[in-house]
Coordinates of C-alpha atoms in Angstrom, one line a residue:
X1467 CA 30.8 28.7 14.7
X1468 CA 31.8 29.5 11.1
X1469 CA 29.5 31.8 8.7
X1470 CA 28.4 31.2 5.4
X1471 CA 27.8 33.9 2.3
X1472 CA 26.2 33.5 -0.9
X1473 CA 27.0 35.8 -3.6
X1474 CA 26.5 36.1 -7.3
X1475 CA 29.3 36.4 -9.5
X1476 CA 27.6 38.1 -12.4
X1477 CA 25.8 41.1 -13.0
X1478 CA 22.8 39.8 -10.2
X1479 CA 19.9 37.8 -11.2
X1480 CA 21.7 34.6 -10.7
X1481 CA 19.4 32.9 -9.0
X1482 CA 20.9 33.4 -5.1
X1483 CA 17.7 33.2 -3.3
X1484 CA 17.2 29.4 -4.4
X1485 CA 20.7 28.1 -2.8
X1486 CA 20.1 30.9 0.3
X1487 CA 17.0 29.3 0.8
X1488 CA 18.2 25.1 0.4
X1489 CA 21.2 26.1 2.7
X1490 CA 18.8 28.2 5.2
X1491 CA 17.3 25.4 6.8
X1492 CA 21.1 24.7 8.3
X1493 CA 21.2 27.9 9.8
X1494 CA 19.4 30.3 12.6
X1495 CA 20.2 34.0 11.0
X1496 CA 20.3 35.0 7.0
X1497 CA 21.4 38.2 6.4
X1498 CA 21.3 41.1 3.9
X1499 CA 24.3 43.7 4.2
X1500 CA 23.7 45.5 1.5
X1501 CA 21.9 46.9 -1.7
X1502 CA 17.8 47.7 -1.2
X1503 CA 14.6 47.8 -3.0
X1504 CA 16.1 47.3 -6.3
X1505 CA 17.7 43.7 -5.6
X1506 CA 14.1 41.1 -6.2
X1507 CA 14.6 37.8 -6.3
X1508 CA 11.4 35.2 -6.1
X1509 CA 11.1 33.0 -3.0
X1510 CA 9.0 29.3 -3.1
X1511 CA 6.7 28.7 0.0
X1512 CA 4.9 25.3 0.0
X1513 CA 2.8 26.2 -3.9
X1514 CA 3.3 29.6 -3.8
X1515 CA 6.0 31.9 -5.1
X1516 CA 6.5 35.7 -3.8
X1517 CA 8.5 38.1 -5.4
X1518 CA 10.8 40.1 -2.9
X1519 CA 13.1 43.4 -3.3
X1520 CA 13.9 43.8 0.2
X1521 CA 13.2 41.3 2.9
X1522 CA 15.8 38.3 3.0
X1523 CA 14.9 35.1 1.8
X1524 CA 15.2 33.6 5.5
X1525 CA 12.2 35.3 6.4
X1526 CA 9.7 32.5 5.0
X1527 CA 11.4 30.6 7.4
X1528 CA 9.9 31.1 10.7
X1529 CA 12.6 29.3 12.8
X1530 CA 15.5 31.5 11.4
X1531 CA 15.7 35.1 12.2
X1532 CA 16.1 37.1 9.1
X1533 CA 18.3 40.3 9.3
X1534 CA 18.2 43.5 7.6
X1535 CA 21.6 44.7 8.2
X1536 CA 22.9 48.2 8.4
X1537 CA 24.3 48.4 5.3
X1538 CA 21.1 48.3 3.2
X1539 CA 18.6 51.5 2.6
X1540 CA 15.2 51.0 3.7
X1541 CA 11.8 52.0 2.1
X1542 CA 9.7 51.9 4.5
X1543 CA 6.6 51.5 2.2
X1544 CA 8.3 48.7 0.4
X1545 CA 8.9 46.9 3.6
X1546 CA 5.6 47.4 5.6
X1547 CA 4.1 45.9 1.6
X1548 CA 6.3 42.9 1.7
X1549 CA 5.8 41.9 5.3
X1550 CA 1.9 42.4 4.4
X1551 CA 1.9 40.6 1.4
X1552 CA 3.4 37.4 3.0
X1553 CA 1.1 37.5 6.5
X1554 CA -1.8 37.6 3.8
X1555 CA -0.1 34.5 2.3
X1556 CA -0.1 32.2 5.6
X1557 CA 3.5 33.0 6.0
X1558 CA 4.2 34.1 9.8
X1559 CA 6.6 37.2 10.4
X1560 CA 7.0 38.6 13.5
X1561 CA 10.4 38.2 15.6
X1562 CA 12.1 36.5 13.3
X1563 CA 12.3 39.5 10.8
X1564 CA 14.8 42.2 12.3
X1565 CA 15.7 45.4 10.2
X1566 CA 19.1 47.4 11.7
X1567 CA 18.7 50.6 13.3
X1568 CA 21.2 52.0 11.8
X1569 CA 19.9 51.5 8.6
X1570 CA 19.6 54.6 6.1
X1571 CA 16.0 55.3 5.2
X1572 CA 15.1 56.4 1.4
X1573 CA 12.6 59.4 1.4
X1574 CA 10.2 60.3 -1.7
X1575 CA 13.1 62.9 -2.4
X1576 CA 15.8 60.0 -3.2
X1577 CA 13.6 58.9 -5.4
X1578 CA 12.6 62.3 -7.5
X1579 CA 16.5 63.2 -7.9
X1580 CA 17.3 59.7 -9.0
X1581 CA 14.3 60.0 -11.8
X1582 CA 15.7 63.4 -12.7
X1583 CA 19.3 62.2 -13.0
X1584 CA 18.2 59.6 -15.7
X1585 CA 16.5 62.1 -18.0
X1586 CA 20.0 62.8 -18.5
X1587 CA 20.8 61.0 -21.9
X1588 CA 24.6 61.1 -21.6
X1589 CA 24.6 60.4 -17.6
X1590 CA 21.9 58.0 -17.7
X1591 CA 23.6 54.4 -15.8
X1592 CA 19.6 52.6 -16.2
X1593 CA 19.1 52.6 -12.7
X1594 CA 15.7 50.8 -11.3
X1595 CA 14.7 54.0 -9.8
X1596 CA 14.5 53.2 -6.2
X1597 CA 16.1 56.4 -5.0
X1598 CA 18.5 53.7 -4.0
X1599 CA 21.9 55.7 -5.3
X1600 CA 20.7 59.3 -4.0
X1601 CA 20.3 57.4 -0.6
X1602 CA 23.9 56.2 0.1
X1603 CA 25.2 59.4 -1.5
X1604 CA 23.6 61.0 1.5
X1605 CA 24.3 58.3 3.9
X1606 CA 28.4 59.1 2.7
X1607 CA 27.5 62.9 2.7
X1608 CA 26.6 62.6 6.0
X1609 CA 24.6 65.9 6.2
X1610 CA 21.3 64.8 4.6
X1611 CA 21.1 61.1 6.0
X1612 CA 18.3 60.0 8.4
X1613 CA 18.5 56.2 9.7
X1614 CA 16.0 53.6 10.6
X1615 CA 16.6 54.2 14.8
X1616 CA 15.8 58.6 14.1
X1617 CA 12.3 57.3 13.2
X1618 CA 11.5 56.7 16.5
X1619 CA 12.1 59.6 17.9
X1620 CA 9.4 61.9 16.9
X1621 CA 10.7 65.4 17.2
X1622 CA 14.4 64.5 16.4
X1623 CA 12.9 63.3 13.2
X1624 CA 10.9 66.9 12.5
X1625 CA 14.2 68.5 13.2
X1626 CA 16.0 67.0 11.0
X1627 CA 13.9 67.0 7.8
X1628 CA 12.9 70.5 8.5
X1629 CA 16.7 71.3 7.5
X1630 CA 16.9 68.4 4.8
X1631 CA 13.9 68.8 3.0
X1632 CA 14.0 72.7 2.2
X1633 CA 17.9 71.9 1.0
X1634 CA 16.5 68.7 -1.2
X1635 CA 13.8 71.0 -3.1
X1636 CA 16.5 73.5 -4.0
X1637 CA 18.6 70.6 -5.2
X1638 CA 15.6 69.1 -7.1
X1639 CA 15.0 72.2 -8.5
X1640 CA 17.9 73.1 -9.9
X1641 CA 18.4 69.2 -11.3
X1642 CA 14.9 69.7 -12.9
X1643 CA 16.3 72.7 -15.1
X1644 CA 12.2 74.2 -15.6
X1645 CA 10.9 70.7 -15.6
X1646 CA 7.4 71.1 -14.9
X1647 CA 7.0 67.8 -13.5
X1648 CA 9.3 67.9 -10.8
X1649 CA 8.3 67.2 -7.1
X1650 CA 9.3 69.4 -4.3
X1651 CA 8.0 68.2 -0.4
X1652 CA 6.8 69.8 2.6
X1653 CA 8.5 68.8 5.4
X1654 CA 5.7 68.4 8.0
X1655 CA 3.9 66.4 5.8
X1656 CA 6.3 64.2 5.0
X1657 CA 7.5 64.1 8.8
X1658 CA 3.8 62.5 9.8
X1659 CA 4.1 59.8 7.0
X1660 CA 7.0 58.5 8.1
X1661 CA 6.4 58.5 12.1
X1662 CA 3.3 57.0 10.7
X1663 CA 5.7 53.7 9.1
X1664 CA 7.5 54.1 12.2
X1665 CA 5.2 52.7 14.1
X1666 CA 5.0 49.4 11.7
X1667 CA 8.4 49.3 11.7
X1668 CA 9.6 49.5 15.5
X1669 CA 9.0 46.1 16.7
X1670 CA 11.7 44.8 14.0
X1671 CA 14.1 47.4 15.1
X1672 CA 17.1 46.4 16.9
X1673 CA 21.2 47.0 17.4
X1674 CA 22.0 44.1 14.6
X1675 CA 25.7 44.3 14.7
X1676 CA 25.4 43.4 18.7
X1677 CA 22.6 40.7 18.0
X1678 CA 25.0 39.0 15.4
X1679 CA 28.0 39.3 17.4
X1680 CA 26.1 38.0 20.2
X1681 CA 24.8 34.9 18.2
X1682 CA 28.3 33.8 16.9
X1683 CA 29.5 34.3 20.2
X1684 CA 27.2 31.3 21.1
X1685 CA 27.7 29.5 18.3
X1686 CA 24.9 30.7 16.2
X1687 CA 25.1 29.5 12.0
X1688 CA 24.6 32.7 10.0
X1689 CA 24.2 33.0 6.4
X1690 CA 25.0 36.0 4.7
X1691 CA 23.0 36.8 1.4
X1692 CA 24.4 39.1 -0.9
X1693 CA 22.4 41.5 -3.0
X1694 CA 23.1 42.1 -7.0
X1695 CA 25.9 40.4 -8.1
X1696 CA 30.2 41.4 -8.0
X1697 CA 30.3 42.6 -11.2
X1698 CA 27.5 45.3 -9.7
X1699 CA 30.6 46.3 -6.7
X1700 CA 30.8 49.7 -6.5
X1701 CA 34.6 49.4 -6.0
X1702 CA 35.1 46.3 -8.3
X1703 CA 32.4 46.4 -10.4
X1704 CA 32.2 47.6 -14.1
X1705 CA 32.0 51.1 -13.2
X1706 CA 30.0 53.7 -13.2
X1707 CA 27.2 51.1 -14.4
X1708 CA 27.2 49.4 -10.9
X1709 CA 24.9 50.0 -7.9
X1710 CA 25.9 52.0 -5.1
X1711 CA 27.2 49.4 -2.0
X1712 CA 29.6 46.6 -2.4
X1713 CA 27.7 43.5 -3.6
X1714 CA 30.8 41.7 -2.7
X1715 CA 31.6 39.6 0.5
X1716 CA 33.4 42.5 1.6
X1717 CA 30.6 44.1 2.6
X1718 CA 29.9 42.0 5.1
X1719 CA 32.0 43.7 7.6
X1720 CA 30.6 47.1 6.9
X1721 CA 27.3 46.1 6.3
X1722 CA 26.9 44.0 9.3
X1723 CA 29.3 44.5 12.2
X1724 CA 30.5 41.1 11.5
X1725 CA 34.2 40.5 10.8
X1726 CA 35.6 39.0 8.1
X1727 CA 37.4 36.8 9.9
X1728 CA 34.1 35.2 11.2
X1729 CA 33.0 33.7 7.1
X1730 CA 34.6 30.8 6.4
X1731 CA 32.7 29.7 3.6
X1732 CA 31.7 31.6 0.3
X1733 CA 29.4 30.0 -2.6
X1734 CA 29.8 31.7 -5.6
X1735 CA 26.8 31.8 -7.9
X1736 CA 27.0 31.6 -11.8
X1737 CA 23.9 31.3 -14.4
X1738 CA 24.9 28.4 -17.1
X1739 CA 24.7 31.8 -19.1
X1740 CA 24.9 35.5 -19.0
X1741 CA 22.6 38.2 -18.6
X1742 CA 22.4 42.3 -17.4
X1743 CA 20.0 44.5 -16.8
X1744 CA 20.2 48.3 -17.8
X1745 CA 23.0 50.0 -19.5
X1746 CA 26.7 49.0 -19.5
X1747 CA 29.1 47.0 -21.6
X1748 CA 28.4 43.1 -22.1
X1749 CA 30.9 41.2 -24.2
X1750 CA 28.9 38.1 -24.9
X1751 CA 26.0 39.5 -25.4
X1752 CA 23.7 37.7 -28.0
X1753 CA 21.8 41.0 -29.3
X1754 CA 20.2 38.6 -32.3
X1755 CA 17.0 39.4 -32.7
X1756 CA 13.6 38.4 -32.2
X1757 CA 14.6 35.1 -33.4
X1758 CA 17.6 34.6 -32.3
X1759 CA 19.7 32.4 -29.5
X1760 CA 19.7 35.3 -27.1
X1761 CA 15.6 36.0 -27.4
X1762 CA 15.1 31.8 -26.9
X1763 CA 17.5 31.8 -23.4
X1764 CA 15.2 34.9 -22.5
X1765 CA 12.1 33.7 -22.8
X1766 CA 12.5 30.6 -21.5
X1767 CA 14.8 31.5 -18.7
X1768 CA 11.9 34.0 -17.9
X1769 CA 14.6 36.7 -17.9
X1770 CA 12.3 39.6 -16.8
X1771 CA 13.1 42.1 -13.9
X1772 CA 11.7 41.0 -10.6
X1773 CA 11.6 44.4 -9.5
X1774 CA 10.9 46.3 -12.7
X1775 CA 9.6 43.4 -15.3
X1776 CA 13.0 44.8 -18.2
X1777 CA 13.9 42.6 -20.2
X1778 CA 17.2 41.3 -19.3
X1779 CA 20.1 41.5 -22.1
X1780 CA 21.2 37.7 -22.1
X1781 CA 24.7 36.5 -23.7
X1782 CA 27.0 32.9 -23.7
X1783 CA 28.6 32.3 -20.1
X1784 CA 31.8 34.9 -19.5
X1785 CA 34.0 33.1 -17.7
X1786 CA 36.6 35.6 -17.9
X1787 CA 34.4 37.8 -15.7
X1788 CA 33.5 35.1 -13.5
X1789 CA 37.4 34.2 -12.8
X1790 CA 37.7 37.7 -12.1
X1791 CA 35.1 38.3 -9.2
X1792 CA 35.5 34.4 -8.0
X1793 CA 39.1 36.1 -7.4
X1794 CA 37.7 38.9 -5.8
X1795 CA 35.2 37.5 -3.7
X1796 CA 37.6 35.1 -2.4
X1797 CA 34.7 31.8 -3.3
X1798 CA 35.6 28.2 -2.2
X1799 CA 33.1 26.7 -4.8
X1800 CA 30.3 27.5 -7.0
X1801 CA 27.1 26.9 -7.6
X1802 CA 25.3 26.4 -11.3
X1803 CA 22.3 28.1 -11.6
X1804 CA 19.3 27.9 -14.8
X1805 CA 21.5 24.7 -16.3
X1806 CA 17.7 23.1 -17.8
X1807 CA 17.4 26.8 -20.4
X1808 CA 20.1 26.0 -22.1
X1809 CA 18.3 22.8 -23.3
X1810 CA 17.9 22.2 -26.8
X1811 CA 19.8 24.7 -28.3
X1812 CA 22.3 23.3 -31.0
X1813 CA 24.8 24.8 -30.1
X1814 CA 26.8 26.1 -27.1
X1815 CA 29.5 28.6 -26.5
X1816 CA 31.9 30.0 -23.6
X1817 CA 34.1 32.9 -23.6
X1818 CA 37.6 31.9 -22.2
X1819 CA 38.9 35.2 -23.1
X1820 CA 38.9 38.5 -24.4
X1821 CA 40.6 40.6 -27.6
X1822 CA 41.2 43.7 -26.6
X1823 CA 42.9 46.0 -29.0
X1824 CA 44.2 43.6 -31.2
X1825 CA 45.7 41.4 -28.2
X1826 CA 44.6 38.5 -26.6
X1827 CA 43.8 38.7 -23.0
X1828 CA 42.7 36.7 -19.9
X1829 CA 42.1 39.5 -17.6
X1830 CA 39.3 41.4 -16.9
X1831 CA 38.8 44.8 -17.4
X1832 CA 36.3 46.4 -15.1
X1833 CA 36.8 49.9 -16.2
X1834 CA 33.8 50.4 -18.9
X1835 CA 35.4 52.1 -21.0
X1836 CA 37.8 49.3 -21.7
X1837 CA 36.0 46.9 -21.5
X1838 CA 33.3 48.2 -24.4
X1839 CA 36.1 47.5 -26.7
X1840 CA 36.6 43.6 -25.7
X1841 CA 35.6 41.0 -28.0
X1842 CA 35.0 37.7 -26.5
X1843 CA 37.0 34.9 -28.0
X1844 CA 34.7 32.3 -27.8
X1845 CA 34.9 27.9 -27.1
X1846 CA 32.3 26.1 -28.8
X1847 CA 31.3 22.9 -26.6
X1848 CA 28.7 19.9 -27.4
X1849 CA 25.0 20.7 -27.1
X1850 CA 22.4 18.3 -25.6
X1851 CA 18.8 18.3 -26.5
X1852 CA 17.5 16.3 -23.6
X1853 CA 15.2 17.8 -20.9
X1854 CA 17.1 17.5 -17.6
X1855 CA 14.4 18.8 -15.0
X1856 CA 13.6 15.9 -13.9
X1857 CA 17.4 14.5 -12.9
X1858 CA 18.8 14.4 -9.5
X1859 CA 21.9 13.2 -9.8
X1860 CA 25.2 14.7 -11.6
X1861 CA 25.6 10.8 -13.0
X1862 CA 22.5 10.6 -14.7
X1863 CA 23.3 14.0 -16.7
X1864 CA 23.4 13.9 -20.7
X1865 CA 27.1 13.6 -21.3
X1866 CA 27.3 17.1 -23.1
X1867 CA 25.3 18.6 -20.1
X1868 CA 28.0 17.1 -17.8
X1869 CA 30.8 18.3 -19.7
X1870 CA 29.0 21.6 -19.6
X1871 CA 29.1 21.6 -15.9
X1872 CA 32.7 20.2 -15.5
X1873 CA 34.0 23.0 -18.6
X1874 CA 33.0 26.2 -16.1
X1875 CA 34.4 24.1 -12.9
X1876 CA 37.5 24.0 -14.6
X1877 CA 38.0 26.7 -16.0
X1878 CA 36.8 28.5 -13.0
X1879 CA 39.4 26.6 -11.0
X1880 CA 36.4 25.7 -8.3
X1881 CA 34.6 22.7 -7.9
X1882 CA 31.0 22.7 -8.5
X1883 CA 28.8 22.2 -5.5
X1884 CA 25.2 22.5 -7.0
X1885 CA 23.8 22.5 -10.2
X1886 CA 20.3 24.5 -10.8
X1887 CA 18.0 22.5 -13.2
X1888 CA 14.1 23.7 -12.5
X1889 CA 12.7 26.7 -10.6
X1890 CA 11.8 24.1 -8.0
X1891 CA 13.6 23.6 -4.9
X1892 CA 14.2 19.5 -5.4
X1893 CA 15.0 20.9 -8.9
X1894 CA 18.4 20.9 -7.9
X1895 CA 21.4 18.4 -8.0
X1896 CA 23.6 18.3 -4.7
X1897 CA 27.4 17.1 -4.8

């Protein structure tokens, strides 16, 4: 049996955990293989909505078993105040929530270096300040990393942060550079906090790369759900403003012990627009003003942080970008998310490509420094002013709306499978 991934084509925030969770009900796992904390997304149960940074989507779905693969960094705080949150909500987790053992666990330490790295004005990236980065640097490091599986062994664990955290306070210290405010952490203490989560945390511990190679084995329908969005790819991504894992498909392997080989079918996911959060460049970006187009596809696309509640910058739909990482991530069709904000607006623009330098280019530049210096070379298409949340069928579409739609298929050079138009799960128009 085949496997499934979902991944966003933009910058993240595209809206992933609505098609993860229509598709999950065809499948038995879902997935995360990378990212952490830092990647919300808002989930629908029955009337209710919950807002999740580090728990699949699967998991409100108590016949599929939700995995937390190895290649995401695990708060233990974060998780034990998810899993909480939704058994308080009616929603049952138990087996069917699984979190990798060889996971890499973030310590209050990742998260004090990360906070003191920003303060830097010239190396700031706008991270969410998860201690998500400062975790895989260790996890790559190697010396300094502690996984999900040491937790539950008590006096392995001591050991090891007796070394780390005496090496970490140096390192803090000389990153706070007399900072008064910085944190420094005793070891024991932090030792008994953590065996403490342990203990929460060891019935969803497991060997996931055996568990999903076991389950394709029998025939098993995984879905694989992506984290931040391709052009967030630490490899591929518009570096250094990118996250620290690869956001991409790719990851998959790494991240979960499954091979490639094994996905046979990648949704890419695309906002009718574009928006980013935190620093980096952003050709299309529609930095109007209070008043302007970019403010109005904010506020009514509620383009807020899930995690941290920024703002999101918000520009016209890049479809040179989106070529690039539909490329990249190898998609056999996409999905249109958020199609009902761009409503009423009178008028509507793509970018088809970029000026760079005086030349004309269709190419995508991921390198930041280049690509600061793109202008987008924009296609004005027809507007509609219709409300469209209550259609369900690609027919009964305003023609502008359609042509909307049928403009990114083409030039995306992918046929459209779903298009977004409401927050709401029947909100959506299946082709």
């Amino acid at each position: 049996m085949s496997a499934t991934c979902v991944v966003g084509l933009q910058w993240g925030d595209e809206a992933k955990g609505k098609i993860v969770d229509i598709l999950g009900d065809q499948h038995d796992f879902v997935v995360r293989y990378n990212g952490g904390a830092n990647a919300g997304h808002t989930v629908v149960w029955g009337d209710r909505k919950f807002a999740l940074s580090l728990l699949p989507t699967g998991v409100l779905k108590p016949h599929v078993k939700s995995v937390i693969g190895n290649g995401v960094v695990v708060y233990p705080p974060r998780f034990i105040e998810e899993v909480d949150k939704l058994r308080a909500g009616g929603v049952e987790v138990g087996a069917n929530l699984v979190v990798s053992d060889h996971a890499h666990v973030i310590f209050p330490y990742h998260m004090e270096e990360e906070r003191l790295a920003e303060t830097d004005g010239d190396g700031k990236i706008g991270t969410t300040g998860r201690g998500i980065g400062p975790c895989y640097q260790d996890k790559v490091g190697r010396r300094f990393g502690i996984r999900v599986g040491d937790l539950l062994h008590p006096n392995y664990l001591r050991e090891r942060l007796s070394y780390i955290v005496p090496n970490k306070n140096r390192l803090i210290t000389a990153f706070a550079n007399g900072n008064p405010d910085a944190k420094t952490f005793d070891a024991s203490k932090l030792c008994d906090e953590y065996l403490g989560y342990a203990e929460r945390l060891k019935p969803h511990v497991t060997d996931t790369p055996r568990l999903l190679q076991d389950a394709i084995a029998a025939g098993k329908r995984v879905l694989f759900e992506a984290a931040q969005g391709s052009l967030l790819d630490v490899d591929h991504g518009t570096f250094p403003y990118v996250t620290s894992s690869s956001s991409l498909p790719s990851g998959i392997w790494g991240g979960s012990g499954v091979p490639s080989r094994d996905v046979t079918r990648i949704i890419g996911i695309l906002k009718a627009y574009t928006t980013r959060v935190g620093r980096g460049p952003f050709p299309t970006e529609l930095d109007d003003g209070p008043n302007g187009i970019g403010n109005r596809i904010r506020t009514i696309g509620r383009e807020f942080g899930t995690v941290t509640g920024r703002p999101r910058r918000v520009g016209w739909f890049d479809a040179v970008a989106a070529r690039y990482t539909s490329k990249l991530a190898g998609v056999d069709e996409v999905s249109v998310m958020l199609l009902d904000v761009l409503s009423g607006l009178t008028e509507l623009k793509i970018c088809t490509h970029y000026e760079l330098d005086g030349e004309r280019i269709s190419h995508f530049p991921s390198d930041a420094f280049q690509l600061e210096r793109c202008k987008p070379i924009l296609e004005t298409v027809p507007a509609w002013s219709e409300d469209i949340t209550k259609v369900r069928k690609l027919s009964d579409l305003p023609a502008a709306a359609r042509k909307y739609v049928d403009r990114i298929g083409e030039l995306m050079g992918k046929k459209v499978s779903f298009v977004s138009i409401g927050p709401d799960r029947d909100q959506t128009i299946i082709l």
